[in-house]
Short mmCIF file of C-alpha atoms in Angstrom, two decimals:
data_model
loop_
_atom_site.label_atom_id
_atom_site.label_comp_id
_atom_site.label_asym_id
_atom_site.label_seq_id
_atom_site.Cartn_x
_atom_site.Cartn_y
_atom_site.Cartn_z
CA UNK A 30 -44.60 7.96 -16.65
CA UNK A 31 -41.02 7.72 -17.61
CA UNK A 32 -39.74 11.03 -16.01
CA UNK A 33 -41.02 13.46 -13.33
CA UNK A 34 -39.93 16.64 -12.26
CA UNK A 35 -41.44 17.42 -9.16
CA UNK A 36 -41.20 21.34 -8.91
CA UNK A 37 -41.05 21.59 -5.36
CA UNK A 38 -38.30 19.87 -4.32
CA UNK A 39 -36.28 19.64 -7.66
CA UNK A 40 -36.24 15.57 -7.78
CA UNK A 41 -35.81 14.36 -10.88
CA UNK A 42 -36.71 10.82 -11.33
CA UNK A 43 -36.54 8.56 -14.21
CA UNK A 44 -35.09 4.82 -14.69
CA UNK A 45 -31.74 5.89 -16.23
CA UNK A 46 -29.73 8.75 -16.55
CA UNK A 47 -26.51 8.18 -19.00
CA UNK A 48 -24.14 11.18 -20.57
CA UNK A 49 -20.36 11.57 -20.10
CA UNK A 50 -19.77 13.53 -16.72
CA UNK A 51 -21.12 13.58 -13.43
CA UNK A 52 -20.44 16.73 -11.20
CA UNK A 53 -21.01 17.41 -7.50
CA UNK A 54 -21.73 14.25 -6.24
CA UNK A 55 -18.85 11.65 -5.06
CA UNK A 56 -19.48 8.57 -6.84
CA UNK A 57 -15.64 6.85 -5.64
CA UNK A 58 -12.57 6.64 -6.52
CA UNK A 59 -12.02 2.71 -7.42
CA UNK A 60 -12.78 1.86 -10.71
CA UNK A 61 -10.96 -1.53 -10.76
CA UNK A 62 -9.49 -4.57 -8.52
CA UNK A 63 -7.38 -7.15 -9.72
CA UNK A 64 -5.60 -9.72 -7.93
CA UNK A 65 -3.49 -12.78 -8.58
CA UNK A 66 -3.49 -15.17 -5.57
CA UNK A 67 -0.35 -17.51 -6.06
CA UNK A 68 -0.69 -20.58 -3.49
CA UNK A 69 1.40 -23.33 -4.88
CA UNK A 70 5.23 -23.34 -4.44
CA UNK A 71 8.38 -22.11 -6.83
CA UNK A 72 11.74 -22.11 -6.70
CA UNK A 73 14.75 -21.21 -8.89
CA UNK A 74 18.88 -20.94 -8.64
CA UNK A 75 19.07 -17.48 -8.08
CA UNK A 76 22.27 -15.66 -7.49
CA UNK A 77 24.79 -13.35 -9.15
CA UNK A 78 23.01 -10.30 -9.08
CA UNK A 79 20.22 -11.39 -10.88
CA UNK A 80 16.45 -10.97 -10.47
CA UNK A 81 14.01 -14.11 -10.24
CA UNK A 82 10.85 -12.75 -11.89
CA UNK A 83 9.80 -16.01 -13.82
CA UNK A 84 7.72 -17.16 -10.27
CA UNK A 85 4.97 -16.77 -11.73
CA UNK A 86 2.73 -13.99 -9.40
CA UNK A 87 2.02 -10.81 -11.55
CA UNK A 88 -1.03 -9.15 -11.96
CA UNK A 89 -2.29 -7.18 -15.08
CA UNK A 90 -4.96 -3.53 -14.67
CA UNK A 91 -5.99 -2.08 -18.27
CA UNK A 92 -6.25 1.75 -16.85
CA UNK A 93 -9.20 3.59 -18.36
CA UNK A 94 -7.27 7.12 -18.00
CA UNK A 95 -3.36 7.82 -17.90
CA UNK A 96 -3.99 10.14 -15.68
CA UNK A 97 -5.81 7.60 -13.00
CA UNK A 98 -3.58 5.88 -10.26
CA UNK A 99 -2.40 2.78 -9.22
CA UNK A 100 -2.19 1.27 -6.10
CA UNK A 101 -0.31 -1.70 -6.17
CA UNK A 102 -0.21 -3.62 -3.28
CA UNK A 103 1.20 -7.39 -1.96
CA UNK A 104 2.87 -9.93 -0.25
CA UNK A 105 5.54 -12.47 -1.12
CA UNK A 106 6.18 -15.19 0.87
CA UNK A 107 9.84 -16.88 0.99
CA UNK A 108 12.89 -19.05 1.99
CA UNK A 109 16.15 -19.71 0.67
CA UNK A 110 18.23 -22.32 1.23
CA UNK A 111 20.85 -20.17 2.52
CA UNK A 112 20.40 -17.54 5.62
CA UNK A 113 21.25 -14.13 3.74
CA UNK A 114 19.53 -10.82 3.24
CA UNK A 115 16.14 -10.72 0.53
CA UNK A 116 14.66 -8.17 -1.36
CA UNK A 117 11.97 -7.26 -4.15
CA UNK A 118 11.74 -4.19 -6.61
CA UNK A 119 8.09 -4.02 -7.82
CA UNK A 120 8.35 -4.28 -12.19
CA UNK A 121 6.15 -2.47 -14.25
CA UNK A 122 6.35 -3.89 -17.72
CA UNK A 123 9.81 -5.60 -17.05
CA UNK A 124 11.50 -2.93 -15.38
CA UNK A 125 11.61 -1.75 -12.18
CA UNK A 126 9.55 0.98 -11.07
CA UNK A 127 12.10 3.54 -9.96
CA UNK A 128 9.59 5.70 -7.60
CA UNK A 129 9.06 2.42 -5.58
CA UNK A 130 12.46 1.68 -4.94
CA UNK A 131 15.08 3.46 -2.44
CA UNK A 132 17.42 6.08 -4.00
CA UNK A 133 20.62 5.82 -5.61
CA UNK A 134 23.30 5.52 -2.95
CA UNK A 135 26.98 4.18 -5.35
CA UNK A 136 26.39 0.81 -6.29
CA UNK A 137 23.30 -0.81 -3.51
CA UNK A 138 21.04 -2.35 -5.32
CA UNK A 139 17.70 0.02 -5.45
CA UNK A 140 14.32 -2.21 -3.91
CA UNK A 141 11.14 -1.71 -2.66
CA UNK A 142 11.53 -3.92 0.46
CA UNK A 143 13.42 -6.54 1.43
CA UNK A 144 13.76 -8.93 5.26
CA UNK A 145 16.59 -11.05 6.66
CA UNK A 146 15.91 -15.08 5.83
CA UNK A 147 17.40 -16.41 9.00
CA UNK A 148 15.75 -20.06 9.14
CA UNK A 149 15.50 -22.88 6.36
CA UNK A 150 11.70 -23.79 8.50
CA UNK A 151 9.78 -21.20 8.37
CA UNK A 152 8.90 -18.75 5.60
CA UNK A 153 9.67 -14.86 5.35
CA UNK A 154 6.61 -12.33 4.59
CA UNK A 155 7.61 -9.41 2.39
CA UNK A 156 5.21 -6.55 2.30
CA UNK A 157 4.85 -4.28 -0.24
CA UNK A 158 2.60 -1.07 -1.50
CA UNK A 159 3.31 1.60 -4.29
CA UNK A 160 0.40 4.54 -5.58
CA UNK A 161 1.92 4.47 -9.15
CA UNK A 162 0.72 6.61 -11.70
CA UNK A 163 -0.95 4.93 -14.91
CA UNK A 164 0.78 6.92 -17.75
CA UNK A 165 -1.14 5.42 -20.12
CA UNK A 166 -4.27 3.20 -20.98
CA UNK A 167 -2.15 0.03 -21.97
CA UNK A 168 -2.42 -3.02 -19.90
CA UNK A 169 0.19 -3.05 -17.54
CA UNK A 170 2.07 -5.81 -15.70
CA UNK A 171 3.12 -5.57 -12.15
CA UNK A 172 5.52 -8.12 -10.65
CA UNK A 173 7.78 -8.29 -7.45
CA UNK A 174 11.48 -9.15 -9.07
CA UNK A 175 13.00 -11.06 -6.31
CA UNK A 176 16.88 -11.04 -4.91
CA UNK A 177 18.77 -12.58 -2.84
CA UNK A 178 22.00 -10.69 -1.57
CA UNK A 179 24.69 -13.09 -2.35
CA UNK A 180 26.81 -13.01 -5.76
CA UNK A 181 26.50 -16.87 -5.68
CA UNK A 182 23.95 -18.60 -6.71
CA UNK A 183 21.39 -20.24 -4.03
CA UNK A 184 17.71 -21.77 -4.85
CA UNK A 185 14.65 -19.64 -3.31
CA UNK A 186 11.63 -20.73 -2.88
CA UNK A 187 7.96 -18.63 -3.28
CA UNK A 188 5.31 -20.17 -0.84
CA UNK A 189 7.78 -22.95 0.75
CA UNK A 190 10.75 -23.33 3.35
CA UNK A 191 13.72 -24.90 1.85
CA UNK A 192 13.38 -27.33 4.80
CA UNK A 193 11.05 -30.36 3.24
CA UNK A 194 10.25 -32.69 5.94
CA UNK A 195 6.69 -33.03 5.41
CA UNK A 196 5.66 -32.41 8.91
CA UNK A 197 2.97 -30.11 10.38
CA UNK A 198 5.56 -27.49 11.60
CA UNK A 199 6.45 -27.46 7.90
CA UNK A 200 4.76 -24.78 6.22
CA UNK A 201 3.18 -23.96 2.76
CA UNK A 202 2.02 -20.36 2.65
CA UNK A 203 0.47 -18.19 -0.47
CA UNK A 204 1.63 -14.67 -1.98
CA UNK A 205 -0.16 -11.95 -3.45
CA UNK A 206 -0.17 -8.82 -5.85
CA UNK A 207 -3.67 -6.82 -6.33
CA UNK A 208 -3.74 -3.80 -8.43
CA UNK A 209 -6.57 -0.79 -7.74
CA UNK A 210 -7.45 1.59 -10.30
CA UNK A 211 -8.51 4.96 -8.65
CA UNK A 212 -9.36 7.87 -10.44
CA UNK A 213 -7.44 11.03 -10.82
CA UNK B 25 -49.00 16.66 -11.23
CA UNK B 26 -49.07 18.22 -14.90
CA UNK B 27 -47.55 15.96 -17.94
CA UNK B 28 -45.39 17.90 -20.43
CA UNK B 29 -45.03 15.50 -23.49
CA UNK B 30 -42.19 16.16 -25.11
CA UNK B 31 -39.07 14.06 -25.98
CA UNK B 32 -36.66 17.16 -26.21
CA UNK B 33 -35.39 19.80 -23.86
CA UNK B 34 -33.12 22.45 -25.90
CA UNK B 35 -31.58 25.50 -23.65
CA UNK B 36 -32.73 28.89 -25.55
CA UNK B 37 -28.86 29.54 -27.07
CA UNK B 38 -27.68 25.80 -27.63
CA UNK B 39 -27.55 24.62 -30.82
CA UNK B 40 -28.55 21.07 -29.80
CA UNK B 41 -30.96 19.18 -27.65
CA UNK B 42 -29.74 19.18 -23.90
CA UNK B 43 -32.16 16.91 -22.87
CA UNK B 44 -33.46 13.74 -24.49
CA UNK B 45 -35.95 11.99 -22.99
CA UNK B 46 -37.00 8.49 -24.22
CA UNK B 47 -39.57 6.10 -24.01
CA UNK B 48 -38.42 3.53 -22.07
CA UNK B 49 -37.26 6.43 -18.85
CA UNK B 50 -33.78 6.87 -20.01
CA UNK B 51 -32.48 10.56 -20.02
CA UNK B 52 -29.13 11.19 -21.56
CA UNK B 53 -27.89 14.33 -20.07
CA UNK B 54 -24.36 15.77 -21.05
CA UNK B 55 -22.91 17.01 -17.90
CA UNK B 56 -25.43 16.36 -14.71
CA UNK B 57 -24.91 18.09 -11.35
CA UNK B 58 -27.20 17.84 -8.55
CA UNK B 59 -26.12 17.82 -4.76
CA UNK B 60 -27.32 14.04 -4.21
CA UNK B 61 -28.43 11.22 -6.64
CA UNK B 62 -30.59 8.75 -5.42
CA UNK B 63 -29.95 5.29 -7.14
CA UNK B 64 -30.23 1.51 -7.22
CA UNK B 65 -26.73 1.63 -8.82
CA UNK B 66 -23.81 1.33 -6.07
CA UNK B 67 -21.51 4.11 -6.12
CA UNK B 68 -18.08 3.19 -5.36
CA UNK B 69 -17.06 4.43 -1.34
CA UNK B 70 -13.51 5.24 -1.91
CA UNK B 71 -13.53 9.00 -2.35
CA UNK B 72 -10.17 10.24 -2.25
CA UNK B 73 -6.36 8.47 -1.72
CA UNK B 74 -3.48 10.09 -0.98
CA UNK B 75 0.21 8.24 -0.47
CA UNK B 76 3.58 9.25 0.63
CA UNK B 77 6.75 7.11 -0.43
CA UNK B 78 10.14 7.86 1.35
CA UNK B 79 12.74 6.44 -1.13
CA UNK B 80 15.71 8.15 0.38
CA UNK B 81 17.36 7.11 4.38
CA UNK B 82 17.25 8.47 7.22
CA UNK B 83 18.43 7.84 10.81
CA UNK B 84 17.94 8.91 14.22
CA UNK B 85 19.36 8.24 17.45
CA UNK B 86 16.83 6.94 19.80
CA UNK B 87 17.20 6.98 23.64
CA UNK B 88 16.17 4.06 25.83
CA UNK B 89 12.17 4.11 26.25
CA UNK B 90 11.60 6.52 23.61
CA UNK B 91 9.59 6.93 20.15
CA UNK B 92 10.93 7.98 17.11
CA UNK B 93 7.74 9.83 15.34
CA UNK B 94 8.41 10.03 12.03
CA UNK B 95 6.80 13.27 10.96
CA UNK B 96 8.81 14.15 7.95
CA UNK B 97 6.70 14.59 4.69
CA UNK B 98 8.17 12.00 2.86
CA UNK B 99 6.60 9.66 4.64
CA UNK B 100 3.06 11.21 5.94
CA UNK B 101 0.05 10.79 4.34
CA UNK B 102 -2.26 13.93 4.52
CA UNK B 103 -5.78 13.97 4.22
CA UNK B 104 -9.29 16.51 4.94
CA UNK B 105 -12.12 14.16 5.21
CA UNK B 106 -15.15 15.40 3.18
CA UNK B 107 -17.52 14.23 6.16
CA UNK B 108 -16.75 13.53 10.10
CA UNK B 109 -18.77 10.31 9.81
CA UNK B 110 -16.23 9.02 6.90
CA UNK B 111 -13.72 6.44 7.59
CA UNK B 112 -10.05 6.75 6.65
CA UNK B 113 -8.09 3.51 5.85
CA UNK B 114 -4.47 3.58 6.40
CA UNK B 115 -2.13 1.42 5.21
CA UNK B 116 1.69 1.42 4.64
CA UNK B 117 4.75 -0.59 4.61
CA UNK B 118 8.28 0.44 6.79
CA UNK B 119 11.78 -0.53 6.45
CA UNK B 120 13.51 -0.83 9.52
CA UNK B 121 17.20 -1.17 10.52
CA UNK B 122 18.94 -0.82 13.50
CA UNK B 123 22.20 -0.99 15.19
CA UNK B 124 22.36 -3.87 17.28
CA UNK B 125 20.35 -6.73 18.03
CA UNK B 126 16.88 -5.48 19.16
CA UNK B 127 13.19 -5.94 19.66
CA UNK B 128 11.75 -3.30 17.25
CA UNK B 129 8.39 -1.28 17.61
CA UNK B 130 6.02 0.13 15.38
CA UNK B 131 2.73 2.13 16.06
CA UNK B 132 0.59 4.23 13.97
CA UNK B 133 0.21 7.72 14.72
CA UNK B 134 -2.04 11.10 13.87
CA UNK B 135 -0.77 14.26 13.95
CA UNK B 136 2.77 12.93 15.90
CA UNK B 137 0.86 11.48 18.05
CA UNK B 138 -0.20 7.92 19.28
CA UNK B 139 -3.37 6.47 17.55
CA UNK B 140 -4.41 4.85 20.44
CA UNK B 141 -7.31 2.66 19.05
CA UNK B 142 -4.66 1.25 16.50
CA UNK B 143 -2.40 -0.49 18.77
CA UNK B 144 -2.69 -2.02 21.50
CA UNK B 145 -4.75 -0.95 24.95
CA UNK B 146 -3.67 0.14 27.57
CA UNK B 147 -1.87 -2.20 30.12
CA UNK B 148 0.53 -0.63 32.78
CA UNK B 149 3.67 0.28 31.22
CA UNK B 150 4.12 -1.66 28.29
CA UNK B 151 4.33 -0.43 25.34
CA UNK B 152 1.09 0.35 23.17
CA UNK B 153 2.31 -0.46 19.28
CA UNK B 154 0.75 -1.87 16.26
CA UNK B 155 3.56 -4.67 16.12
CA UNK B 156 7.03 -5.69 16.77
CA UNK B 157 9.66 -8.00 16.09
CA UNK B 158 12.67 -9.42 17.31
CA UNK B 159 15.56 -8.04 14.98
CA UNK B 160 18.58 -10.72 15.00
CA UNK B 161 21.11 -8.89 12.20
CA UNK B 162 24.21 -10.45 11.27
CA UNK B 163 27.23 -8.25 13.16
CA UNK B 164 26.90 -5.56 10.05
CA UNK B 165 23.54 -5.82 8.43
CA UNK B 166 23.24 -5.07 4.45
CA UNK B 167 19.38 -5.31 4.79
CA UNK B 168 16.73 -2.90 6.13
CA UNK B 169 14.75 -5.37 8.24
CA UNK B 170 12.19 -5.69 9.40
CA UNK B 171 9.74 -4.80 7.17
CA UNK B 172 7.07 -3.45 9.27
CA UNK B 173 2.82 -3.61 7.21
CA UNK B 174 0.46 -1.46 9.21
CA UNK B 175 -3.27 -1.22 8.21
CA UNK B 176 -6.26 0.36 10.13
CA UNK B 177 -9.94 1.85 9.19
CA UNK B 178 -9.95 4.88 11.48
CA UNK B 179 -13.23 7.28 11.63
CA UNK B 180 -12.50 10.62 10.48
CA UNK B 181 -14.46 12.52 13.23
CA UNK B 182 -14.56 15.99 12.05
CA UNK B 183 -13.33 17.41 8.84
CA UNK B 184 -9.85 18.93 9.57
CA UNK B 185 -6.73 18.11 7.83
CA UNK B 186 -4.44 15.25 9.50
CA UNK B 187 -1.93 13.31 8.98
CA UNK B 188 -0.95 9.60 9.90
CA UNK B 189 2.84 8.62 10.17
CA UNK B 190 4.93 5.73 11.61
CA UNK B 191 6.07 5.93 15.03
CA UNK B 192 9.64 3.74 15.88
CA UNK B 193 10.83 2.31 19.02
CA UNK B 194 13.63 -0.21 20.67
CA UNK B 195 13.41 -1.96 23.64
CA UNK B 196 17.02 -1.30 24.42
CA UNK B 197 17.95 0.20 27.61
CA UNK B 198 20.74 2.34 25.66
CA UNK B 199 20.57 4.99 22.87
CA UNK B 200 20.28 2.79 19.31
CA UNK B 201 20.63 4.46 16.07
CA UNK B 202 17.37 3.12 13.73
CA UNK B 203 18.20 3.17 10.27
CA UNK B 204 14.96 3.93 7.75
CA UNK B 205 15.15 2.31 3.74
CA UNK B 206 18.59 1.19 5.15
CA UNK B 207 20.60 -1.66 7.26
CA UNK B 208 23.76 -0.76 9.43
CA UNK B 209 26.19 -1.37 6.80
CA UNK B 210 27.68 1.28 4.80
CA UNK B 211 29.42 -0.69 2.41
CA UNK B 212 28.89 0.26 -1.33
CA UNK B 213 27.96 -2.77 -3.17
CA UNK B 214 25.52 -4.49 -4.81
CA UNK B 215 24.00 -6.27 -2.28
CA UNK B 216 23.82 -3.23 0.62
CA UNK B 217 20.73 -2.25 -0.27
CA UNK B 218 18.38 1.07 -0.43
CA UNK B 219 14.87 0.34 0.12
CA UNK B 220 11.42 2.55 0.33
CA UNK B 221 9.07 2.68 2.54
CA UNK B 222 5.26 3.86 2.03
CA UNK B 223 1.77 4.93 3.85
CA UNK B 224 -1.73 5.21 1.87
CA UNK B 225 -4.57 7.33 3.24
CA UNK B 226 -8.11 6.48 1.77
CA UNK B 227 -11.23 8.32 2.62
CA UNK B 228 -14.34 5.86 2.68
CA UNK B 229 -17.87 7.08 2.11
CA UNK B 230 -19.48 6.14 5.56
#
């Protein structure tokens, strides 16, 4: 028997139900995880003002609604072979995602996050989080666009201290960006 | 138990079939609502998120031994469970600066308040917080640092609106001003930097 209706209590049983909307029941709010785990090491001459984004850690959601979310969460792990000030802005598409970075206050550069490097041995976690909003059902690319806060140029390194005695006090650590779809 | 064949259920006025029943057990149904569905499919548990990013500063002078509760709606997340026996996960990122050379303190609260199950227990004086660093800034800091992550699966217990914020603390036995999105320095340039800072309520289906 395929499909019952039992008159008593209302249950309606049958192997499958399909159609296009579901009301009054909570089914959840994630649709989708991604993630992209980077655990080897990068580095790059970064300095001047400019933005390292070719590291290599970015993580792509296809959203099924533009008007669904997206929390984008991560950590990048660094060094720099100077002691000087870091900071990300998290990119969407290339460019950075204005919501998730601080105001406009004259000319400071506008990030999500950013930490002190103070020590060529050990590595600096940055933590960051952002509920963006899809605006579209495009793939979309999220990256961290990395900085350091000197108008010189200095190498950083994703994953690795700038120190590189291979001892066990030497570290080699991983970073990560996951993006969650979650339904309007 | 009667058996209505039938493959077709059509409401009186509707111009189509509502209903279609097949052979194999699949209904196709339009729009369904019931109160509870009872399935071998996993529904997802994550039944509502709500976020609050603060992407402008703020500062506060804080006095020896005391918290900074950060209760401003830029940067509280604000959520009414569906069910007491739900959990809530909270998680958020801070951007800390302060005026001198510190140990800094975070702790999650609810409602203002200490969430005392999300830092740490009880032990004479000390101070219960989620974590804390030692904050060694050159003499003028451009950068907002540390950068505090705080996560923690709290159970809703009743159904009443709350919200969860940052509390921020010093270890310094004088008044320190604590800088949020912001270091100490004022200058205007490029590399001063403005930062945002963000906390994420979900509600999870218990």
């Amino acid at each position: 028997m395929p499909v019952t209706i039992n008159g008593t209590s209302g249950l309606v049983t049958a192997t499958t139900f399909s159609g296009s909307s579901l009301s009054g029941i909570d089914t959840g709010k994630i649709l989708q995880v991604v993630q992209a785990v980077k655990t080897d090491t990068a580095s790059a001459s970064v300095g001047g003002n400019t933005d390292w984004v070719s590291h290599g850690l970015s993580v792509s959601i296809t959203p099924s609604s533009s008007s669904n979310k997206i929390f984008i969460t991560g950590q990048v792990s660094v060094n720099a072979d100077l002691n000087e000030g870091f900071s990300l802005a998290i990119q969407k598409n290339g460019s950075a995602l204005t919501g998730a970075t601080g105001d406009a206050a004259g000319n400071r550069k506008r990030q999500t996050a950013s930490t002190e490097v103070d020590y060529n041995f050990t590595t600096a976690t940055i933590p960051f989080q952002y509920l963006d909003t899809a605006g579209g059902t495009s793939a979309i690319t999220y990256r961290p666009a990395l900085n350091i806060s000197n108008t010189d140029a200095y190498t950083i390194y994703l994953n690795r201290t700038a120190n590189t005695s291979d001892s066990y006090s030497i570290v080699r650590t991983i970073s990560t960006i996951s993006a969650m779809e979650i339904a309007a | 138990m009667a058996t209505l064949n039938t493959t077709n259920i059509k409401h009186a006025s509707s111009s189509s079939n509502n209903i279609v029943l097949a052979s194999n057990g699949s209904v196709t149904i339009p729009t369904l609502t019931a109160t509870s569905l009872t399935t071998n499919t996993n529904f997802g548990k994550i039944l509502q998120v709500v976020s609050a990013t603060k992407t402008d500063t703020a500062s506060n002078s804080t006095a020896s031994s005391s918290w900074w509760s950060y209760t401003d709606s830029s940067l509280k997340a604000t959520i009414t469970p569906t069910s007491a026996s739900n959990k809530i996960l909270i998680t958020g990122v801070i951007s800390i600066g302060v005026d001198s050379q510190q140990y800094m303190m975070v702790r999650l609260e609810k409602n203002g308040s200490r969430l005392n199950a999300a830092n740490g227990d009880q032990d004479g004086n000390k101070s219960r917080i989620f974590s804390g660093v030692w904050y060694s800034p050159e003499s003028t800091p451009n950068t907002p640092y540390p950068n505090f992550i705080v996560q923690y699966l709290d159970t809703a217990g009743d159904t009443n609106s709350r919200y969860y914020n940052f509390g921020i603390a010093h270890t310094s036995g004088l008044s320190r001003t604590i800088y949020l999105n912001r270091g100490v320095s004022a200058t205007n340039a490029f590399a001063t930097m403005t930062c945002a800072s963000t906390i994420t309520a979900m509600e999870v289906a218990a």
